[in-house]
Amino acid sequence: MLLLGLKYALLLAITGCFLVPIHGSGSDTDQVLPHRIYRLLDRLSGGGRLSASSTFALLLSQFLIKQKLRYVAPTRYERQLYYHLLHRMEHIRRGSGLVSREHGVQGEILSIAFQANVLLLPPSLKLGELNANGEYEQLAEVYPKVVNEGQLNRTQSDLCLRDIVELKPPHCKLLSGECLELLASDAPAYGYQRTHQVLLLYVLEHQACAPHLSPPQVYELLAKSQCDEVEREQNAIRSLGLPVVYRDLYLEQATICGLFGYNEFVNWRNVMEIGSWLEGDSPKDMDVLADDGDSQHISDLALVFYTNALLLLH
Ligand SMILES: *[C@@H]1O[C@H](CO)[C@@H](O)[C@H](O)[C@H]1NC(C)=O
């Protein structure tokens, strides 16, 4: 613990000059998340066109901050930090050129997601609501085999997400019924197929049309039953020793179920774990990683994970 504290104190001392001046903030641990978020933003602002995944991560992070500001009065320190983050994120997105609908399905999604017809809901950390006793040892044995099973694959997920973000009140007509059926299905799904379902559920719950389609409790019940399954998968992955090949998936699971506020996913243990993968702690390591699409995806997820953790854990 002492070593860890020392490491962060040093990090903050070295890189403190890149941070906004912060007045009235508390201990050093208060700075861990802002510091990591700024590092990820620095990386994204390096110029060049943003990937679809980076753009989505920025849009979602901005949405989370605005939603928090709408429901919880910030302290002076928080207000300064949140508005500064929003400003940076907006600046990075605009600097990369805004995405247009001409860029295929992903362009259609990114030109509207979290920007129109959104429904803000009060954010909250949910303690111990998930099933802590899900069987995971047998799942761990077969995990490499089942991890690719189930719906929705990437193509289905993009099409469904496009349909969801394009819903418009007052008609709220969903183009294909298949999309909703897949979200509510209790057919087995694992890995990214499952996380796609949970992400779509989150986006749908925060769509202006959500109350027309189902009562709010339905979204929460579905989220709970899906994240119960995801927790089982995370326990299986942990029991395998959290191998490097599953890091991206593990972070995607933690990020997306963390959006619903479950503390089994959004907690300091995960913040520290993920930090240890990402931050080789020297700019050189970051450059090596920057060539790698997978590492960009991990950074995009981390941006959302840290932003959500900043809003829920402080
Ligand atoms: C995704 O799933 C659909 C429906 O099962 C299938 O038709 C399609 O080929 C799949 N796409 C990929 C890329 O696997």
Tab-separated table of C-alpha atoms and ligand atoms in Angstrom:
chain	number	residue	atom	x	y	z
A	1	MET	CA	0.000	0.000	0.000
A	2	LEU	CA	2.808	2.365	0.903
A	3	LEU	CA	4.597	1.645	-2.350
A	4	LEU	CA	1.423	2.161	-4.304
A	5	GLY	CA	0.825	5.470	-2.560
A	6	LEU	CA	4.372	6.519	-3.250
A	7	LYS	CA	4.062	5.622	-6.902
A	8	TYR	CA	0.994	7.795	-7.330
A	9	ALA	CA	2.512	10.649	-5.399
A	10	LEU	CA	5.481	10.555	-7.780
A	11	LEU	CA	3.302	10.291	-10.852
A	12	LEU	CA	1.300	13.268	-9.757
A	13	ALA	CA	4.413	15.242	-8.970
A	14	ILE	CA	5.910	14.513	-12.367
A	15	THR	CA	2.877	15.072	-14.536
A	16	GLY	CA	0.944	17.485	-12.354
A	17	CYS	CA	1.763	20.329	-14.710
A	18	PHE	CA	-0.556	18.908	-17.380
A	19	LEU	CA	-3.559	19.010	-15.102
A	20	VAL	CA	-5.974	21.850	-14.647
A	21	PRO	CA	-5.177	23.759	-11.538
A	22	ILE	CA	-7.375	22.188	-8.930
A	23	HIS	CA	-8.337	24.049	-5.798
A	24	GLY	CA	-9.972	22.625	-2.761
A	25	SER	CA	-9.571	19.010	-3.768
A	26	GLY	CA	-8.889	16.409	-1.130
A	27	SER	CA	-6.287	13.680	-0.925
A	28	ASP	CA	-4.085	12.271	-3.680
A	29	THR	CA	-6.515	9.439	-4.422
A	30	ASP	CA	-8.977	12.122	-5.575
A	31	GLN	CA	-6.542	12.864	-8.352
A	32	VAL	CA	-5.983	9.334	-9.645
A	33	LEU	CA	-9.029	9.227	-11.904
A	34	PRO	CA	-8.864	12.795	-13.269
A	35	HIS	CA	-5.187	12.245	-13.931
A	36	ARG	CA	-5.806	9.014	-15.859
A	37	ILE	CA	-8.664	10.539	-17.835
A	38	TYR	CA	-6.480	13.468	-18.878
A	39	ARG	CA	-3.756	11.084	-19.990
A	40	LEU	CA	-6.187	9.217	-22.220
A	41	LEU	CA	-7.494	12.492	-23.627
A	42	ASP	CA	-3.947	13.670	-24.333
A	43	ARG	CA	-3.456	10.536	-26.365
A	44	LEU	CA	-6.650	11.086	-28.341
A	45	SER	CA	-5.829	14.687	-29.106
A	46	GLY	CA	-2.629	13.723	-30.874
A	47	GLY	CA	-4.278	14.640	-34.201
A	48	GLY	CA	-5.551	12.416	-36.959
A	49	ARG	CA	-8.992	11.032	-37.418
A	50	LEU	CA	-10.661	9.379	-34.463
A	51	SER	CA	-11.787	5.783	-34.825
A	52	ALA	CA	-15.486	4.999	-34.478
A	53	SER	CA	-14.757	3.414	-31.106
A	54	SER	CA	-12.914	6.511	-29.809
A	55	THR	CA	-15.713	8.797	-30.989
A	56	PHE	CA	-18.306	6.619	-29.310
A	57	ALA	CA	-16.277	6.599	-26.078
A	58	LEU	CA	-16.072	10.406	-26.085
A	59	LEU	CA	-19.800	10.793	-26.767
A	60	LEU	CA	-20.679	8.364	-23.995
A	61	SER	CA	-18.284	9.999	-21.516
A	62	GLN	CA	-19.724	13.435	-22.268
A	63	PHE	CA	-23.213	12.045	-21.811
A	64	LEU	CA	-22.311	10.558	-18.405
A	65	ILE	CA	-20.892	13.851	-17.156
A	66	LYS	CA	-23.895	15.863	-18.349
A	67	GLN	CA	-26.269	13.372	-16.785
A	68	LYS	CA	-24.467	13.631	-13.447
A	69	LEU	CA	-24.508	17.432	-13.585
A	70	ARG	CA	-28.222	17.360	-14.292
A	71	TYR	CA	-29.023	15.348	-11.155
A	72	VAL	CA	-26.341	16.022	-8.576
A	73	ALA	CA	-25.203	19.494	-7.604
A	74	PRO	CA	-21.406	19.488	-7.967
A	75	THR	CA	-18.961	21.008	-5.509
A	76	ARG	CA	-16.875	23.881	-6.819
A	77	TYR	CA	-14.003	21.519	-7.501
A	78	GLU	CA	-16.218	19.044	-9.336
A	79	ARG	CA	-17.862	21.743	-11.415
A	80	GLN	CA	-14.497	23.013	-12.574
A	81	LEU	CA	-13.263	19.505	-13.351
A	82	TYR	CA	-16.438	18.330	-15.123
A	83	TYR	CA	-16.736	21.402	-17.348
A	84	HIS	CA	-13.093	21.245	-18.208
A	85	LEU	CA	-13.411	17.577	-19.178
A	86	LEU	CA	-16.506	18.282	-21.268
A	87	HIS	CA	-14.692	21.075	-23.037
A	88	ARG	CA	-11.652	18.913	-23.789
A	89	MET	CA	-13.785	16.041	-25.067
A	90	GLU	CA	-15.844	18.296	-27.326
A	91	HIS	CA	-12.696	19.940	-28.631
A	92	ILE	CA	-11.110	16.587	-29.492
A	93	ARG	CA	-14.217	15.382	-31.320
A	94	ARG	CA	-14.568	18.569	-33.316
A	95	GLY	CA	-10.866	18.678	-34.101
A	96	SER	CA	-11.091	15.271	-35.709
A	97	GLY	CA	-13.953	16.360	-37.982
A	98	LEU	CA	-17.533	15.464	-37.164
A	99	VAL	CA	-18.828	12.125	-38.351
A	100	SER	CA	-21.438	12.296	-41.063
A	101	ARG	CA	-24.258	9.968	-41.925
A	102	GLU	CA	-22.476	9.128	-45.163
A	103	HIS	CA	-20.009	6.921	-43.313
A	104	GLY	CA	-22.268	3.861	-43.334
A	105	VAL	CA	-24.095	2.423	-40.359
A	106	GLN	CA	-21.428	3.565	-37.888
A	107	GLY	CA	-21.631	7.100	-39.270
A	108	GLU	CA	-25.378	7.036	-38.793
A	109	ILE	CA	-24.926	5.919	-35.192
A	110	LEU	CA	-22.184	8.402	-34.323
A	111	SER	CA	-23.937	11.400	-35.841
A	112	ILE	CA	-26.839	11.054	-33.418
A	113	ALA	CA	-26.011	8.745	-30.456
A	114	PHE	CA	-26.151	10.597	-27.098
A	115	GLN	CA	-26.759	13.843	-28.970
A	116	ALA	CA	-30.493	13.781	-29.706
A	117	ASN	CA	-33.593	12.215	-28.171
A	118	VAL	CA	-31.778	11.225	-25.003
A	119	LEU	CA	-33.355	10.512	-21.647
A	120	LEU	CA	-31.256	11.476	-18.641
A	121	LEU	CA	-31.661	9.265	-15.590
A	122	PRO	CA	-30.306	9.783	-12.060
A	123	PRO	CA	-26.982	7.941	-11.776
A	124	SER	CA	-26.380	5.792	-8.703
A	125	LEU	CA	-23.936	3.260	-7.370
A	126	LYS	CA	-25.743	-0.017	-6.662
A	127	LEU	CA	-24.237	-2.031	-3.844
A	128	GLY	CA	-24.472	-5.801	-3.747
A	129	GLU	CA	-27.518	-6.117	-6.008
A	130	LEU	CA	-26.125	-8.834	-8.219
A	131	ASN	CA	-26.137	-12.536	-7.494
A	132	ALA	CA	-22.858	-13.229	-5.724
A	133	ASN	CA	-23.182	-17.026	-5.916
A	134	GLY	CA	-23.346	-17.688	-9.639
A	135	GLU	CA	-21.525	-20.869	-10.618
A	136	TYR	CA	-18.308	-20.020	-12.457
A	137	GLU	CA	-15.845	-22.897	-12.049
A	138	GLN	CA	-17.419	-25.085	-14.706
A	139	LEU	CA	-17.904	-22.039	-16.895
A	140	ALA	CA	-14.163	-21.319	-16.589
A	141	GLU	CA	-13.344	-24.808	-17.880
A	142	VAL	CA	-15.271	-24.300	-21.107
A	143	TYR	CA	-14.890	-20.532	-21.393
A	144	PRO	CA	-12.538	-20.448	-24.407
A	145	LYS	CA	-15.105	-22.520	-26.307
A	146	VAL	CA	-18.273	-20.679	-25.362
A	147	VAL	CA	-16.893	-17.143	-25.439
A	148	ASN	CA	-17.908	-16.726	-29.075
A	149	GLU	CA	-21.409	-18.082	-28.648
A	150	GLY	CA	-24.706	-16.249	-28.753
A	151	GLN	CA	-26.152	-13.099	-30.247
A	152	LEU	CA	-25.517	-10.276	-31.077
A	153	ASN	CA	-22.496	-10.276	-33.330
A	154	ARG	CA	-20.885	-6.990	-34.361
A	155	THR	CA	-23.001	-6.560	-37.501
A	156	GLN	CA	-26.307	-7.232	-35.751
A	157	SER	CA	-25.257	-5.037	-32.885
A	158	ASP	CA	-24.462	-2.042	-35.128
A	159	LEU	CA	-27.756	-2.370	-37.009
A	160	CYS	CA	-29.716	-2.656	-33.794
A	161	LEU	CA	-27.879	0.290	-32.231
A	162	ARG	CA	-28.613	2.360	-35.327
A	163	ASP	CA	-32.329	1.538	-35.042
A	164	ILE	CA	-32.337	2.467	-31.362
A	165	VAL	CA	-30.600	5.837	-31.665
A	166	GLU	CA	-32.854	6.778	-34.575
A	167	LEU	CA	-36.059	6.284	-32.560
A	168	LYS	CA	-38.020	9.503	-32.485
A	169	PRO	CA	-40.900	10.598	-30.320
A	170	PRO	CA	-43.834	10.813	-30.553
A	171	HIS	CA	-44.127	7.785	-32.845
A	172	CYS	CA	-41.182	5.797	-31.471
A	173	LYS	CA	-41.505	3.222	-34.172
A	174	LEU	CA	-38.735	0.644	-34.119
A	175	LEU	CA	-37.843	-0.471	-37.614
A	176	SER	CA	-37.321	-4.137	-36.866
A	177	GLY	CA	-38.846	-6.034	-33.973
A	178	GLU	CA	-35.954	-8.479	-34.059
A	179	CYS	CA	-33.682	-6.029	-32.301
A	180	LEU	CA	-35.829	-5.809	-29.163
A	181	GLU	CA	-36.430	-9.544	-29.137
A	182	LEU	CA	-32.707	-10.188	-29.105
A	183	LEU	CA	-32.244	-7.796	-26.185
A	184	ALA	CA	-34.896	-9.466	-24.081
A	185	SER	CA	-33.932	-13.019	-25.071
A	186	ASP	CA	-32.629	-15.314	-22.376
A	187	ALA	CA	-30.780	-17.518	-24.846
A	188	PRO	CA	-27.202	-18.132	-23.691
A	189	ALA	CA	-24.720	-15.499	-24.830
A	190	TYR	CA	-21.156	-14.881	-23.746
A	191	GLY	CA	-18.237	-12.579	-24.323
A	192	TYR	CA	-18.779	-9.651	-26.652
A	193	GLN	CA	-22.169	-10.986	-27.748
A	194	ARG	CA	-23.415	-10.516	-24.190
A	195	THR	CA	-21.749	-7.117	-23.696
A	196	HIS	CA	-23.339	-5.905	-26.946
A	197	GLN	CA	-26.753	-6.811	-25.530
A	198	VAL	CA	-26.059	-4.934	-22.320
A	199	LEU	CA	-24.746	-1.854	-24.119
A	200	LEU	CA	-27.788	-1.740	-26.385
A	201	LEU	CA	-30.018	-2.043	-23.358
A	202	TYR	CA	-28.237	0.924	-21.758
A	203	VAL	CA	-28.600	3.057	-24.872
A	204	LEU	CA	-32.250	2.083	-25.219
A	205	GLU	CA	-32.990	2.856	-21.562
A	206	HIS	CA	-31.569	6.349	-22.099
A	207	GLN	CA	-33.529	6.988	-25.275
A	208	ALA	CA	-36.446	9.397	-25.186
A	209	CYS	CA	-38.672	6.616	-26.519
A	210	ALA	CA	-37.797	4.119	-23.770
A	211	PRO	CA	-40.883	4.832	-21.618
A	212	HIS	CA	-43.119	4.253	-24.666
A	213	LEU	CA	-41.666	0.793	-25.198
A	214	SER	CA	-41.528	-0.591	-21.637
A	215	PRO	CA	-41.906	0.539	-18.036
A	216	PRO	CA	-38.579	1.595	-16.447
A	217	GLN	CA	-38.502	-1.434	-14.124
A	218	VAL	CA	-38.226	-3.728	-17.130
A	219	TYR	CA	-34.926	-2.164	-18.183
A	220	GLU	CA	-33.535	-2.502	-14.684
A	221	LEU	CA	-34.653	-6.131	-14.369
A	222	LEU	CA	-33.127	-7.006	-17.722
A	223	ALA	CA	-29.910	-5.225	-16.808
A	224	LYS	CA	-29.706	-7.124	-13.541
A	225	SER	CA	-30.238	-10.529	-15.112
A	226	GLN	CA	-27.738	-9.795	-17.897
A	227	CYS	CA	-25.108	-8.389	-15.546
A	228	ASP	CA	-25.567	-11.390	-13.225
A	229	GLU	CA	-24.418	-13.470	-16.193
A	230	VAL	CA	-21.584	-11.077	-16.971
A	231	GLU	CA	-20.396	-11.273	-13.378
A	232	ARG	CA	-20.273	-15.037	-13.658
A	233	GLU	CA	-18.120	-14.623	-16.757
A	234	GLN	CA	-15.834	-12.173	-14.961
A	235	ASN	CA	-15.411	-14.616	-12.089
A	236	ALA	CA	-14.563	-17.332	-14.605
A	237	ILE	CA	-11.988	-15.092	-16.299
A	238	ARG	CA	-10.484	-14.167	-12.931
A	239	SER	CA	-10.267	-17.815	-11.925
A	240	LEU	CA	-8.275	-18.402	-15.123
A	241	GLY	CA	-5.817	-15.786	-13.842
A	242	LEU	CA	-7.127	-12.933	-16.020
A	243	PRO	CA	-5.033	-13.853	-19.071
A	244	VAL	CA	-3.932	-11.046	-21.387
A	245	VAL	CA	-6.183	-12.316	-24.204
A	246	TYR	CA	-9.246	-11.575	-22.084
A	247	ARG	CA	-8.235	-8.127	-20.891
A	248	ASP	CA	-10.137	-6.252	-23.561
A	249	LEU	CA	-13.254	-8.315	-22.933
A	250	TYR	CA	-12.899	-8.024	-19.151
A	251	LEU	CA	-12.701	-4.244	-19.419
A	252	GLU	CA	-15.644	-4.128	-21.813
A	253	GLN	CA	-17.696	-6.155	-19.323
A	254	ALA	CA	-16.643	-3.967	-16.393
A	255	THR	CA	-17.315	-0.795	-18.337
A	256	ILE	CA	-20.725	-1.678	-19.698
A	257	CYS	CA	-22.201	-3.288	-16.581
A	258	GLY	CA	-20.523	-0.452	-14.644
A	259	LEU	CA	-22.698	1.990	-16.600
A	260	PHE	CA	-25.681	0.587	-14.731
A	261	GLY	CA	-23.886	1.382	-11.472
A	262	TYR	CA	-23.224	-2.153	-10.201
A	263	ASN	CA	-20.350	-1.936	-7.748
A	264	GLU	CA	-19.287	-5.480	-8.650
A	265	PHE	CA	-17.905	-3.787	-11.784
A	266	VAL	CA	-17.280	-0.163	-10.926
A	267	ASN	CA	-14.955	-0.290	-7.922
A	268	TRP	CA	-11.412	0.659	-6.918
A	269	ARG	CA	-10.082	-2.858	-7.348
A	270	ASN	CA	-10.933	-2.681	-11.034
A	271	VAL	CA	-9.623	0.882	-11.302
A	272	MET	CA	-6.239	-0.310	-10.001
A	273	GLU	CA	-6.250	-3.517	-12.045
A	274	ILE	CA	-6.960	-1.703	-15.304
A	275	GLY	CA	-4.466	1.017	-14.504
A	276	SER	CA	-1.762	-1.606	-14.196
A	277	TRP	CA	-2.427	-2.825	-17.763
A	278	LEU	CA	-2.675	0.543	-19.397
A	279	GLU	CA	-0.158	2.744	-17.859
A	280	GLY	CA	3.276	1.487	-18.676
A	281	ASP	CA	3.888	4.799	-16.918
A	282	SER	CA	6.235	6.102	-19.527
A	283	PRO	CA	5.287	7.968	-22.696
A	284	LYS	CA	7.445	5.528	-24.660
A	285	ASP	CA	5.260	2.583	-23.670
A	286	MET	CA	2.205	4.533	-24.703
A	287	ASP	CA	3.722	5.173	-28.156
A	288	VAL	CA	4.413	1.501	-28.714
A	289	LEU	CA	0.855	0.728	-27.749
A	290	ALA	CA	-0.526	3.470	-29.963
A	291	ASP	CA	0.279	1.452	-33.093
A	292	ASP	CA	-2.023	-1.246	-32.005
A	293	GLY	CA	-5.774	-1.167	-32.713
A	294	ASP	CA	-6.513	-3.434	-29.767
A	295	SER	CA	-4.749	-1.131	-27.399
A	296	GLN	CA	-6.773	1.780	-28.772
A	297	HIS	CA	-9.943	-0.145	-28.019
A	298	ILE	CA	-8.746	-0.788	-24.463
A	299	SER	CA	-7.994	2.927	-24.044
A	300	ASP	CA	-11.431	3.867	-25.383
A	301	LEU	CA	-13.096	1.534	-22.915
A	302	ALA	CA	-10.874	2.837	-20.120
A	303	LEU	CA	-11.961	6.398	-20.872
A	304	VAL	CA	-15.589	5.453	-20.292
A	305	PHE	CA	-14.759	3.227	-17.315
A	306	TYR	CA	-12.711	5.927	-15.554
A	307	THR	CA	-15.230	8.663	-16.314
A	308	ASN	CA	-18.032	6.557	-14.894
A	309	ALA	CA	-15.893	5.649	-11.862
A	310	LEU	CA	-15.055	9.324	-11.313
A	311	LEU	CA	-18.758	10.149	-11.248
A	312	LEU	CA	-19.863	7.222	-9.078
A	313	LEU	CA	-16.999	6.516	-6.682
A	314	HIS	CA	-16.205	10.002	-5.402
B	1	LIG	C1	-24.141	-12.182	-37.579
B	1	LIG	O1	-25.321	-12.902	-37.308
B	1	LIG	C2	-26.232	-12.925	-38.388
B	1	LIG	C3	-27.534	-13.596	-37.897
B	1	LIG	O2	-27.274	-14.758	-37.162
B	1	LIG	C4	-25.603	-13.674	-39.579
B	1	LIG	O3	-26.493	-13.687	-40.667
B	1	LIG	C5	-24.325	-12.946	-39.972
B	1	LIG	O4	-23.650	-13.655	-40.981
B	1	LIG	C6	-23.407	-12.784	-38.768
B	1	LIG	N1	-22.299	-11.907	-39.151
B	1	LIG	C7	-21.039	-12.143	-38.796
B	1	LIG	C8	-20.045	-11.147	-39.230
B	1	LIG	O5	-20.724	-13.132	-38.160
